[in-house]
Coordinates of C-alpha atoms in Angstrom, one line a residue:
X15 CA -35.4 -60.7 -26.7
X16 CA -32.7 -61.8 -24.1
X17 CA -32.7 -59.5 -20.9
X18 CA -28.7 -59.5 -20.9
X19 CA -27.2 -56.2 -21.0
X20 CA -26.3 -55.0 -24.8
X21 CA -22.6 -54.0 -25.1
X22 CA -21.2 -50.9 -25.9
X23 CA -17.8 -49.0 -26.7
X24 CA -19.4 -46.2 -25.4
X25 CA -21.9 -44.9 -23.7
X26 CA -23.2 -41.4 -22.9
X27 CA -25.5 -40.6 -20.3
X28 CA -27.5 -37.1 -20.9
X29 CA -28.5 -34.9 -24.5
X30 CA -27.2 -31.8 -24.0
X31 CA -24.7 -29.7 -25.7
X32 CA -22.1 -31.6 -23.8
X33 CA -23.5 -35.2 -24.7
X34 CA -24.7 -34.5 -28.0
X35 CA -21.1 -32.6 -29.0
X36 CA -19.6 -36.0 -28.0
X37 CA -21.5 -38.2 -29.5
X38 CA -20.9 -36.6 -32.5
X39 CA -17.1 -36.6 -32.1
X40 CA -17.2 -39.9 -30.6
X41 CA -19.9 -41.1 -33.9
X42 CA -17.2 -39.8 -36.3
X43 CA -14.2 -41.8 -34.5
X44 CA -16.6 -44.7 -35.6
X45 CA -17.4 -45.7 -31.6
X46 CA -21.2 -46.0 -32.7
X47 CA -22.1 -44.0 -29.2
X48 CA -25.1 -45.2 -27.3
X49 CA -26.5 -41.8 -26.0
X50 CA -28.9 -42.3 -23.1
X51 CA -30.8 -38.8 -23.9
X52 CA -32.7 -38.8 -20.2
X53 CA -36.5 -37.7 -19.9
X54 CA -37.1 -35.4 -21.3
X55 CA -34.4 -34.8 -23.9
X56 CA -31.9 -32.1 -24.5
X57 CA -31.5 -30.5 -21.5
X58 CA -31.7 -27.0 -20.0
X59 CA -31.8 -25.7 -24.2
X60 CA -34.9 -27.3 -24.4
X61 CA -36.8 -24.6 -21.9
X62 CA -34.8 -21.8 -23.9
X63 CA -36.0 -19.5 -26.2
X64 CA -33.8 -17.6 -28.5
X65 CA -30.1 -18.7 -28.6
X66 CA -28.1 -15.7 -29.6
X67 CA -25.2 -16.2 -28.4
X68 CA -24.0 -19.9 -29.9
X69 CA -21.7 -19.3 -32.9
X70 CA -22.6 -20.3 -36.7
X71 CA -26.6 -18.8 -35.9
X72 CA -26.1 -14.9 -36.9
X73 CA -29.9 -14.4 -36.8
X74 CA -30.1 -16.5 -33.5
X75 CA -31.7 -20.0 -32.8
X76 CA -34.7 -21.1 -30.9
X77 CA -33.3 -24.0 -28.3
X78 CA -35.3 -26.8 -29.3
X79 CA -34.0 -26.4 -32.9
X80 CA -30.4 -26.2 -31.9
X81 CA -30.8 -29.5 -29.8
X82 CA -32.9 -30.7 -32.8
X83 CA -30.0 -30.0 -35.7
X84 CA -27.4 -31.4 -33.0
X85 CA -29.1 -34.7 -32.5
X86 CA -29.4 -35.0 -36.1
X87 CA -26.0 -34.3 -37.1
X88 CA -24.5 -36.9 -34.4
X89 CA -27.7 -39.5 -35.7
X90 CA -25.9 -38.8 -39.0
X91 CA -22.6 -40.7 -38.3
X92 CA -24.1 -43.3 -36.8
X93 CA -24.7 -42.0 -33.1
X94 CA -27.5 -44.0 -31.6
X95 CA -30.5 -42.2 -29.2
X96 CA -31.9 -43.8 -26.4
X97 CA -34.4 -42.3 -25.0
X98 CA -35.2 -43.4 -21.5
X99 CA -33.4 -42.2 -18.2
X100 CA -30.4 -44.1 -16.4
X101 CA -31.7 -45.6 -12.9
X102 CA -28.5 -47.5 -12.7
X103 CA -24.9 -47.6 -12.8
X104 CA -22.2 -50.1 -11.6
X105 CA -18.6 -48.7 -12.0
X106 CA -17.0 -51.1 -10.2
X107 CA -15.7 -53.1 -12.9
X108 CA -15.0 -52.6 -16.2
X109 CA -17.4 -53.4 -18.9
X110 CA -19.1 -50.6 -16.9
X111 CA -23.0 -51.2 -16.4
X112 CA -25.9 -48.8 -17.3
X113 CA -29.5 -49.8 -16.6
X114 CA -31.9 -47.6 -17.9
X115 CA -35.9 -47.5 -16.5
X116 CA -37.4 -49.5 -19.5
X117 CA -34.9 -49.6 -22.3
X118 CA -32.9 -52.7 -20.9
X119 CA -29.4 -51.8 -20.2
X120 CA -25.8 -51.4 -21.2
X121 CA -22.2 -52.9 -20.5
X122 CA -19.5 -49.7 -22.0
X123 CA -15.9 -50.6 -22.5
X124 CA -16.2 -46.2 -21.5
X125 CA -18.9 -43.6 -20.2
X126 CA -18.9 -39.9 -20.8
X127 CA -21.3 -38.3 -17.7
X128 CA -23.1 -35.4 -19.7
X129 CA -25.9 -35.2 -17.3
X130 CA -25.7 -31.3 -16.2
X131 CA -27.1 -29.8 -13.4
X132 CA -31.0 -27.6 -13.2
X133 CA -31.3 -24.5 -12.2
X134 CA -33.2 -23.9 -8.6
X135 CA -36.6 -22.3 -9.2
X136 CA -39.1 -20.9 -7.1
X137 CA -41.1 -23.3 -7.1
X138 CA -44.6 -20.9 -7.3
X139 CA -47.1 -21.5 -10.3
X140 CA -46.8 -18.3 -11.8
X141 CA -42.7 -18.8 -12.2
X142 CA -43.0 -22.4 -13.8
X143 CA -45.5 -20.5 -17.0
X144 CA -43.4 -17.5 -17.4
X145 CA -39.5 -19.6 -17.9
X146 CA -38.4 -18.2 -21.0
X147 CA -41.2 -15.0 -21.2
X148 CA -39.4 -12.8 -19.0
X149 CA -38.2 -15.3 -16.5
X150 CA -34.6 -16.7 -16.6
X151 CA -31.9 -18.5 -14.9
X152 CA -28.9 -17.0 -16.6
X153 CA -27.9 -13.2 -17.4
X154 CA -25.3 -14.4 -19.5
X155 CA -27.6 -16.0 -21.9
X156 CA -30.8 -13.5 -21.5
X157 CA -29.8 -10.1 -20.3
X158 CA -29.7 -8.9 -23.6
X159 CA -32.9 -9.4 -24.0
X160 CA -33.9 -7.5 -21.2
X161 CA -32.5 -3.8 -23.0
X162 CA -33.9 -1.2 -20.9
X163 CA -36.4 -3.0 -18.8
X164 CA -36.6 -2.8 -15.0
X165 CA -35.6 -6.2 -13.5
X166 CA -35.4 -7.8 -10.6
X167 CA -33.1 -10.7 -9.0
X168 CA -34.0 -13.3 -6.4
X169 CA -30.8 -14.8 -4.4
X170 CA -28.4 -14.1 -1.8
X171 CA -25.2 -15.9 -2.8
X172 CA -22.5 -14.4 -4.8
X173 CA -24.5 -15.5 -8.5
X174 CA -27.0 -13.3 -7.5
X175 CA -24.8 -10.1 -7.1
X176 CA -22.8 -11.5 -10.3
X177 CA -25.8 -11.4 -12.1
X178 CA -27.2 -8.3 -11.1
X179 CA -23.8 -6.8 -11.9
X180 CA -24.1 -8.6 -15.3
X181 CA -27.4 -6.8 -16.0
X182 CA -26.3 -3.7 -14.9
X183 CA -25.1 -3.0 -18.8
X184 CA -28.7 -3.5 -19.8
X185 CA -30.9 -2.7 -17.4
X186 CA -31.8 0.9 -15.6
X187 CA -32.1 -0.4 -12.8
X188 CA -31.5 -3.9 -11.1
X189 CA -33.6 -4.8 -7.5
X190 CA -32.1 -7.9 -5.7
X191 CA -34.7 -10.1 -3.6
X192 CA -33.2 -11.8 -0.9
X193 CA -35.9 -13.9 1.8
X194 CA -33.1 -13.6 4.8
X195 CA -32.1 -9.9 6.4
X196 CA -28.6 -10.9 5.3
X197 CA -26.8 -11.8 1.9
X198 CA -24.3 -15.3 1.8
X199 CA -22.4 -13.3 -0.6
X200 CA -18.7 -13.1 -0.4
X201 CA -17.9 -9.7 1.4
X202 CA -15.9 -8.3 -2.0
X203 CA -19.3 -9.1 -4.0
X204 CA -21.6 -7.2 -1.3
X205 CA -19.6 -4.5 -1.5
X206 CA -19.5 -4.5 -5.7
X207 CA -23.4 -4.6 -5.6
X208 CA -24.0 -2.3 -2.7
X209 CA -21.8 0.5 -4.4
X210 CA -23.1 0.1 -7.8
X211 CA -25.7 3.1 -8.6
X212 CA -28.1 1.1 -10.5
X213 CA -28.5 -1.9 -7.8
X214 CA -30.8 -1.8 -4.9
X215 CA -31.7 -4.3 -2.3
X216 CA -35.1 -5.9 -0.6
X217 CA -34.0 -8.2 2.5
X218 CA -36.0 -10.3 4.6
X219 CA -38.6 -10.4 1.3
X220 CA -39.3 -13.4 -0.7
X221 CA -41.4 -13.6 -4.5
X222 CA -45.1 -15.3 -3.5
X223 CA -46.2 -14.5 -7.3
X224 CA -45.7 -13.0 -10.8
X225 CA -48.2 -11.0 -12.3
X226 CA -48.8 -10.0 -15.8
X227 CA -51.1 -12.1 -18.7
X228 CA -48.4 -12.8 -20.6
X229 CA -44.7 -12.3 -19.7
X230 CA -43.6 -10.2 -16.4
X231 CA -44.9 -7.2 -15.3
X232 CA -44.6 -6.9 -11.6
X233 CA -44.0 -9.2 -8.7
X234 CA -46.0 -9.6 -5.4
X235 CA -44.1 -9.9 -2.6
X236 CA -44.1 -10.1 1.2
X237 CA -42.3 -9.3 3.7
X238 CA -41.1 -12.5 5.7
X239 CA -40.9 -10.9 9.3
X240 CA -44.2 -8.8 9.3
X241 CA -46.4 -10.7 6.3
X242 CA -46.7 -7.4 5.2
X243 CA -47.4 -7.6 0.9
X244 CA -46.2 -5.1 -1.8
X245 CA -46.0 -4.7 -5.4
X246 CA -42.6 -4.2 -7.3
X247 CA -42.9 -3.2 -10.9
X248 CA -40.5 -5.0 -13.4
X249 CA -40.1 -6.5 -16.6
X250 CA -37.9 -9.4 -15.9
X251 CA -37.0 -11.7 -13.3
X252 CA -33.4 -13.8 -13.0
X253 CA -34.0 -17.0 -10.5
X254 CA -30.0 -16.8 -9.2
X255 CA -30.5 -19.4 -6.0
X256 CA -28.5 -22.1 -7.5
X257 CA -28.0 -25.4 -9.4
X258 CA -28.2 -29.2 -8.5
X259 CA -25.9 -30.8 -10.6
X260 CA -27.6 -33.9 -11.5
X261 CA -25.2 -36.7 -10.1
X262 CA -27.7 -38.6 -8.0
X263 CA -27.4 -41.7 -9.9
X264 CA -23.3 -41.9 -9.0
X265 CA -23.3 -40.9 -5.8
X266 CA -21.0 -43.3 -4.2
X267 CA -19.2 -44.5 -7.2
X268 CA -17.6 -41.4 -8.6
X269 CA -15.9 -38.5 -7.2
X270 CA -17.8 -35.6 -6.6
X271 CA -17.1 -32.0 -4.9
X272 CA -18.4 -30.4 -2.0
X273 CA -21.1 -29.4 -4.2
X274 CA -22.3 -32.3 -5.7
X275 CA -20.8 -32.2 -9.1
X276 CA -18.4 -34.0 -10.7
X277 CA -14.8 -34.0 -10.1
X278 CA -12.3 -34.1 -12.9
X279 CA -8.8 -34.3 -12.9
X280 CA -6.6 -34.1 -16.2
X281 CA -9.1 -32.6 -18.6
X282 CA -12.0 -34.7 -18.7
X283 CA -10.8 -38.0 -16.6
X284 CA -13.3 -38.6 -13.7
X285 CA -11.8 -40.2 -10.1
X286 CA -13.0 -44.2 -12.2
X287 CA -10.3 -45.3 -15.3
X288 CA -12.5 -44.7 -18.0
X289 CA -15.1 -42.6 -17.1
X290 CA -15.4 -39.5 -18.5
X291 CA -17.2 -35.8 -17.7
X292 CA -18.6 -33.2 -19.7
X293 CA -20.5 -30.0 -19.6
X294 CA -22.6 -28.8 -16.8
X295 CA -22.1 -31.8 -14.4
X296 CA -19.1 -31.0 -13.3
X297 CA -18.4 -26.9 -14.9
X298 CA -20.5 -24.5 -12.3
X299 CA -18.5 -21.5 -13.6
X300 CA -19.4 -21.0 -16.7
X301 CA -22.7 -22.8 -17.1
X302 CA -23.1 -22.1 -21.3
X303 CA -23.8 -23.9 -24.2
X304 CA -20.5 -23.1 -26.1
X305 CA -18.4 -24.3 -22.8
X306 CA -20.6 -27.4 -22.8
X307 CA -20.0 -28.3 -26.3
X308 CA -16.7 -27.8 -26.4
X309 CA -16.4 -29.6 -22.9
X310 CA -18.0 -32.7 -24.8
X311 CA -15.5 -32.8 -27.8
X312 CA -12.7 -32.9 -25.4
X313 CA -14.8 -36.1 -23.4
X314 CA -15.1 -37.8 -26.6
X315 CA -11.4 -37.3 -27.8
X316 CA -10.2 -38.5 -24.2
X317 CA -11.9 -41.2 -24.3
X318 CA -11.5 -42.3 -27.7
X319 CA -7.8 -42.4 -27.1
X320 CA -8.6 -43.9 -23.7
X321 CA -9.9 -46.9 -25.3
X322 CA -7.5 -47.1 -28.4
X323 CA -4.6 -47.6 -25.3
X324 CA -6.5 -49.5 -22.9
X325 CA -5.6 -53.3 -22.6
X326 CA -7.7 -55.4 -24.5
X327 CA -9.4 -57.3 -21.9
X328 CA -10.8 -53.7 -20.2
X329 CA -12.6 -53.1 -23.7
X330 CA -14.1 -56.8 -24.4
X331 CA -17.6 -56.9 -24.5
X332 CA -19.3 -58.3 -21.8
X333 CA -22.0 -60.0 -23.4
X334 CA -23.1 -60.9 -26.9
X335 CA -24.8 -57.6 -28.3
X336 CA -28.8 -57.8 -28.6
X337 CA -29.8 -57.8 -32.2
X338 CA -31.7 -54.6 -33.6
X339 CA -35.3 -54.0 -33.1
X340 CA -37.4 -54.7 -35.7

C-alpha cells in the first residue's frame, strides 16, 4: 500500500462528546468524517461512572456505554474510526496534513480539533485506583452522588472554592486542602468560601494517600512545614488543581490562550481558515458533556458550510485516496 497521505473532506482529531457529536453531524451531511479517536478512545467519559446528567438517559448511563452508543450512531452514517493518536499536523497549507503514529496519515480539505483537555491529578497510587469510587474531577457531574457524605477538596485556585461551594448543597460539610499557607483564589471567591458555614480550610497541607479498601474513607495527610501526619475522615474527594488542555500537537500553528487552549473566534472558527474547535479544547468554563456535544454540532455545521463556500482548489484532494483495507 502506497505511503502517500489518504485524502479527506474531513478530519476530526479526538472521540469525545465533542468529536463524536460532529462526526455524526458531519456523517449525515454525507462528509464521510475520518475521526482520529486518540489512545485510548473516548475521552474523559471513558474514566466515568454513572452519567446522570446527559439528557435522553432518565435512569442514567455508565460512560463507556454513552461513548459506546455515540460512536455507533456516527459509524452508522458512514463516519469512519481511526484509532491511533495524531503525532503530526501541518496547517500551513491547505489540503491540511495529519499524521498519525502508525495509521499512515491524512490530507483534510477541513479539521475539527476535539481533542479536550485532562484533569490534573495527584499523581499518588492510591488516587489513580479510587477515579470514579469516590474520587472526582468535577462537582458538577458527581456531587450528587456524594448526598450527605463528608468530603474534602484539594486546590487553591478559584475551581476549588467553586466547587466546594457546589458541594455545599450536598454535602454537610466541605474541607478544602490547599499544599501552600495561601489560596490563588480571586479575593471575591475566598471570601464566598471563608463565610460559608459548611466550608473549612487546611493550608500549608497536601494529600500523601487515600485510605479505605474500596472507595474513600479517609485521607492521610501531612503538614508541608513541620512533616507533621494526620488523618481526615471523608467519603469523597474532588481533585480541583486544574486542566491541560491537550493542544500539544498545534502548538505553533494555531492560536491558543494564555492557557494553552484553543482560541476561537466566530463560533467555532479557529485563528487557521478552515480549522475548526470543539468541546473541552478550547471551553474551560463549562467543562460538560452536553456543552461538548453541542459544541461539536455547531463545529460540524461550520465547517460543513465552510467547505460548501470555499473555492474549489482549497477543497481538492491532495492525493489519490488509498484504497480500503482488506
Amino acid at each position: 500500500m502506497s505511503d502517500a497521505p489518504r485524502a479527506a473532506r474531513l478530519v476530526i482529531v479526538g472521540s469525545g462528546p465533542a468529536g463524536l457529536t460532529a462526526a455524526l453531524y458531519a456523517a449525515r451531511a454525507e462528509l464521510a468524517p475520518v475521526v482520529v479517536s486518540g489512545v485510548p478512545a473516548g475521552g474523559q467519559l471513558l474514566v466515568t461512572t454513572e452519567v446522570e446528567n446527559f439528557p435522553g438517559f432518565p435512569e442514567g448511563i455508565q460512560g463507556p456505554e454513552l461513548v459506546d452508543r455515540m460512536r455507533r450512531q456516527a459509524a452508522r452514517f458512514g463516519a469512519e474510526f481511526v484509532d491511533d493518536q495524531v503525532t503530526r499536523v501541518d496547517l500551513a497549507h491547505r489540503p491540511f496534513l495529519v499524521v498519525t503514529g502508525a495509521s499512515g496519515s491524512f490530507r483534510a480539505d477541513a479539521l475539527i480539533v476535539a481533542t479536550g483537555a485532562n484533569a490534573r491529578w495527584l499523581g499518588i497510587p492510591s488516587e489513580t485506583a479510587r477515579r470514579g469510587r469516590g474520587i472526582s474531577a468535577c462537582a458538577t457531574c458527581d456531587g450528587f452522588f456524594f448526598k450527605g457524605k463528608e468530603l474534602a477538596v484539594v486546590g487553591g485556585g478559584d475551581t476549588a472554592m467553586e466547587e466546594a461551594l457546589f458541594l455545599t448543597n450536598f454535602a454537610p460539610h466541605v474541607t478544602i486542602v490547599h499544599r501552600r499557607g495561601t489560596l490563588r483564589a480571586s479575593a471575591i471567591m475566598q471570601e464566598r468560601a471563608r463565610q460559608h458555614p459548611k466550608i473549612s480550610f487546611l493550608l500549608d497541607t497536601e494529600v500523601v494517600e487515600v485510605l479505605g479498601p474500596d472507595g474513600v474513607e479517609a485521607l492521610r495527610l501531612r503538614n508541608v512545614r513541620t512533616g507533621a501526619r494526620s488523618e481526615l475522615k471523608v467519603q469523597g474527594l474532588f481533585v480541583a488543581i486544574g486542566y491541560d488542555p491537550a493542544t500539544e500537537v498545534f502548538r505553533g500553528q494555531l492560536e491558543l490562550d494564555a492557557r494553552g487552549y484553543v482560541a476561537v473566534h466566530d463560533h467555532s472558527r479557529t485563528s487557521v481558515t478552515g480549522v475548526f474547535a470543539a468541546g473541552d479544547v478550547h471551553d474551560h468554563r463549562y467543562r460538560q458533556a452536553v456543552t461538548a456535544a453541542g459544541a461539536g454540532c455547531m463545529a460540524a455545521i461550520d465547517a460543513e458550510r465552510w467547505l460548501a463556500e470555499a473555492p474549489t482548489a482549497a477543497r481538492a484532494p491532495a492525493v489519490v485516496p488509498a484504497p480500503p483495507a482488506a
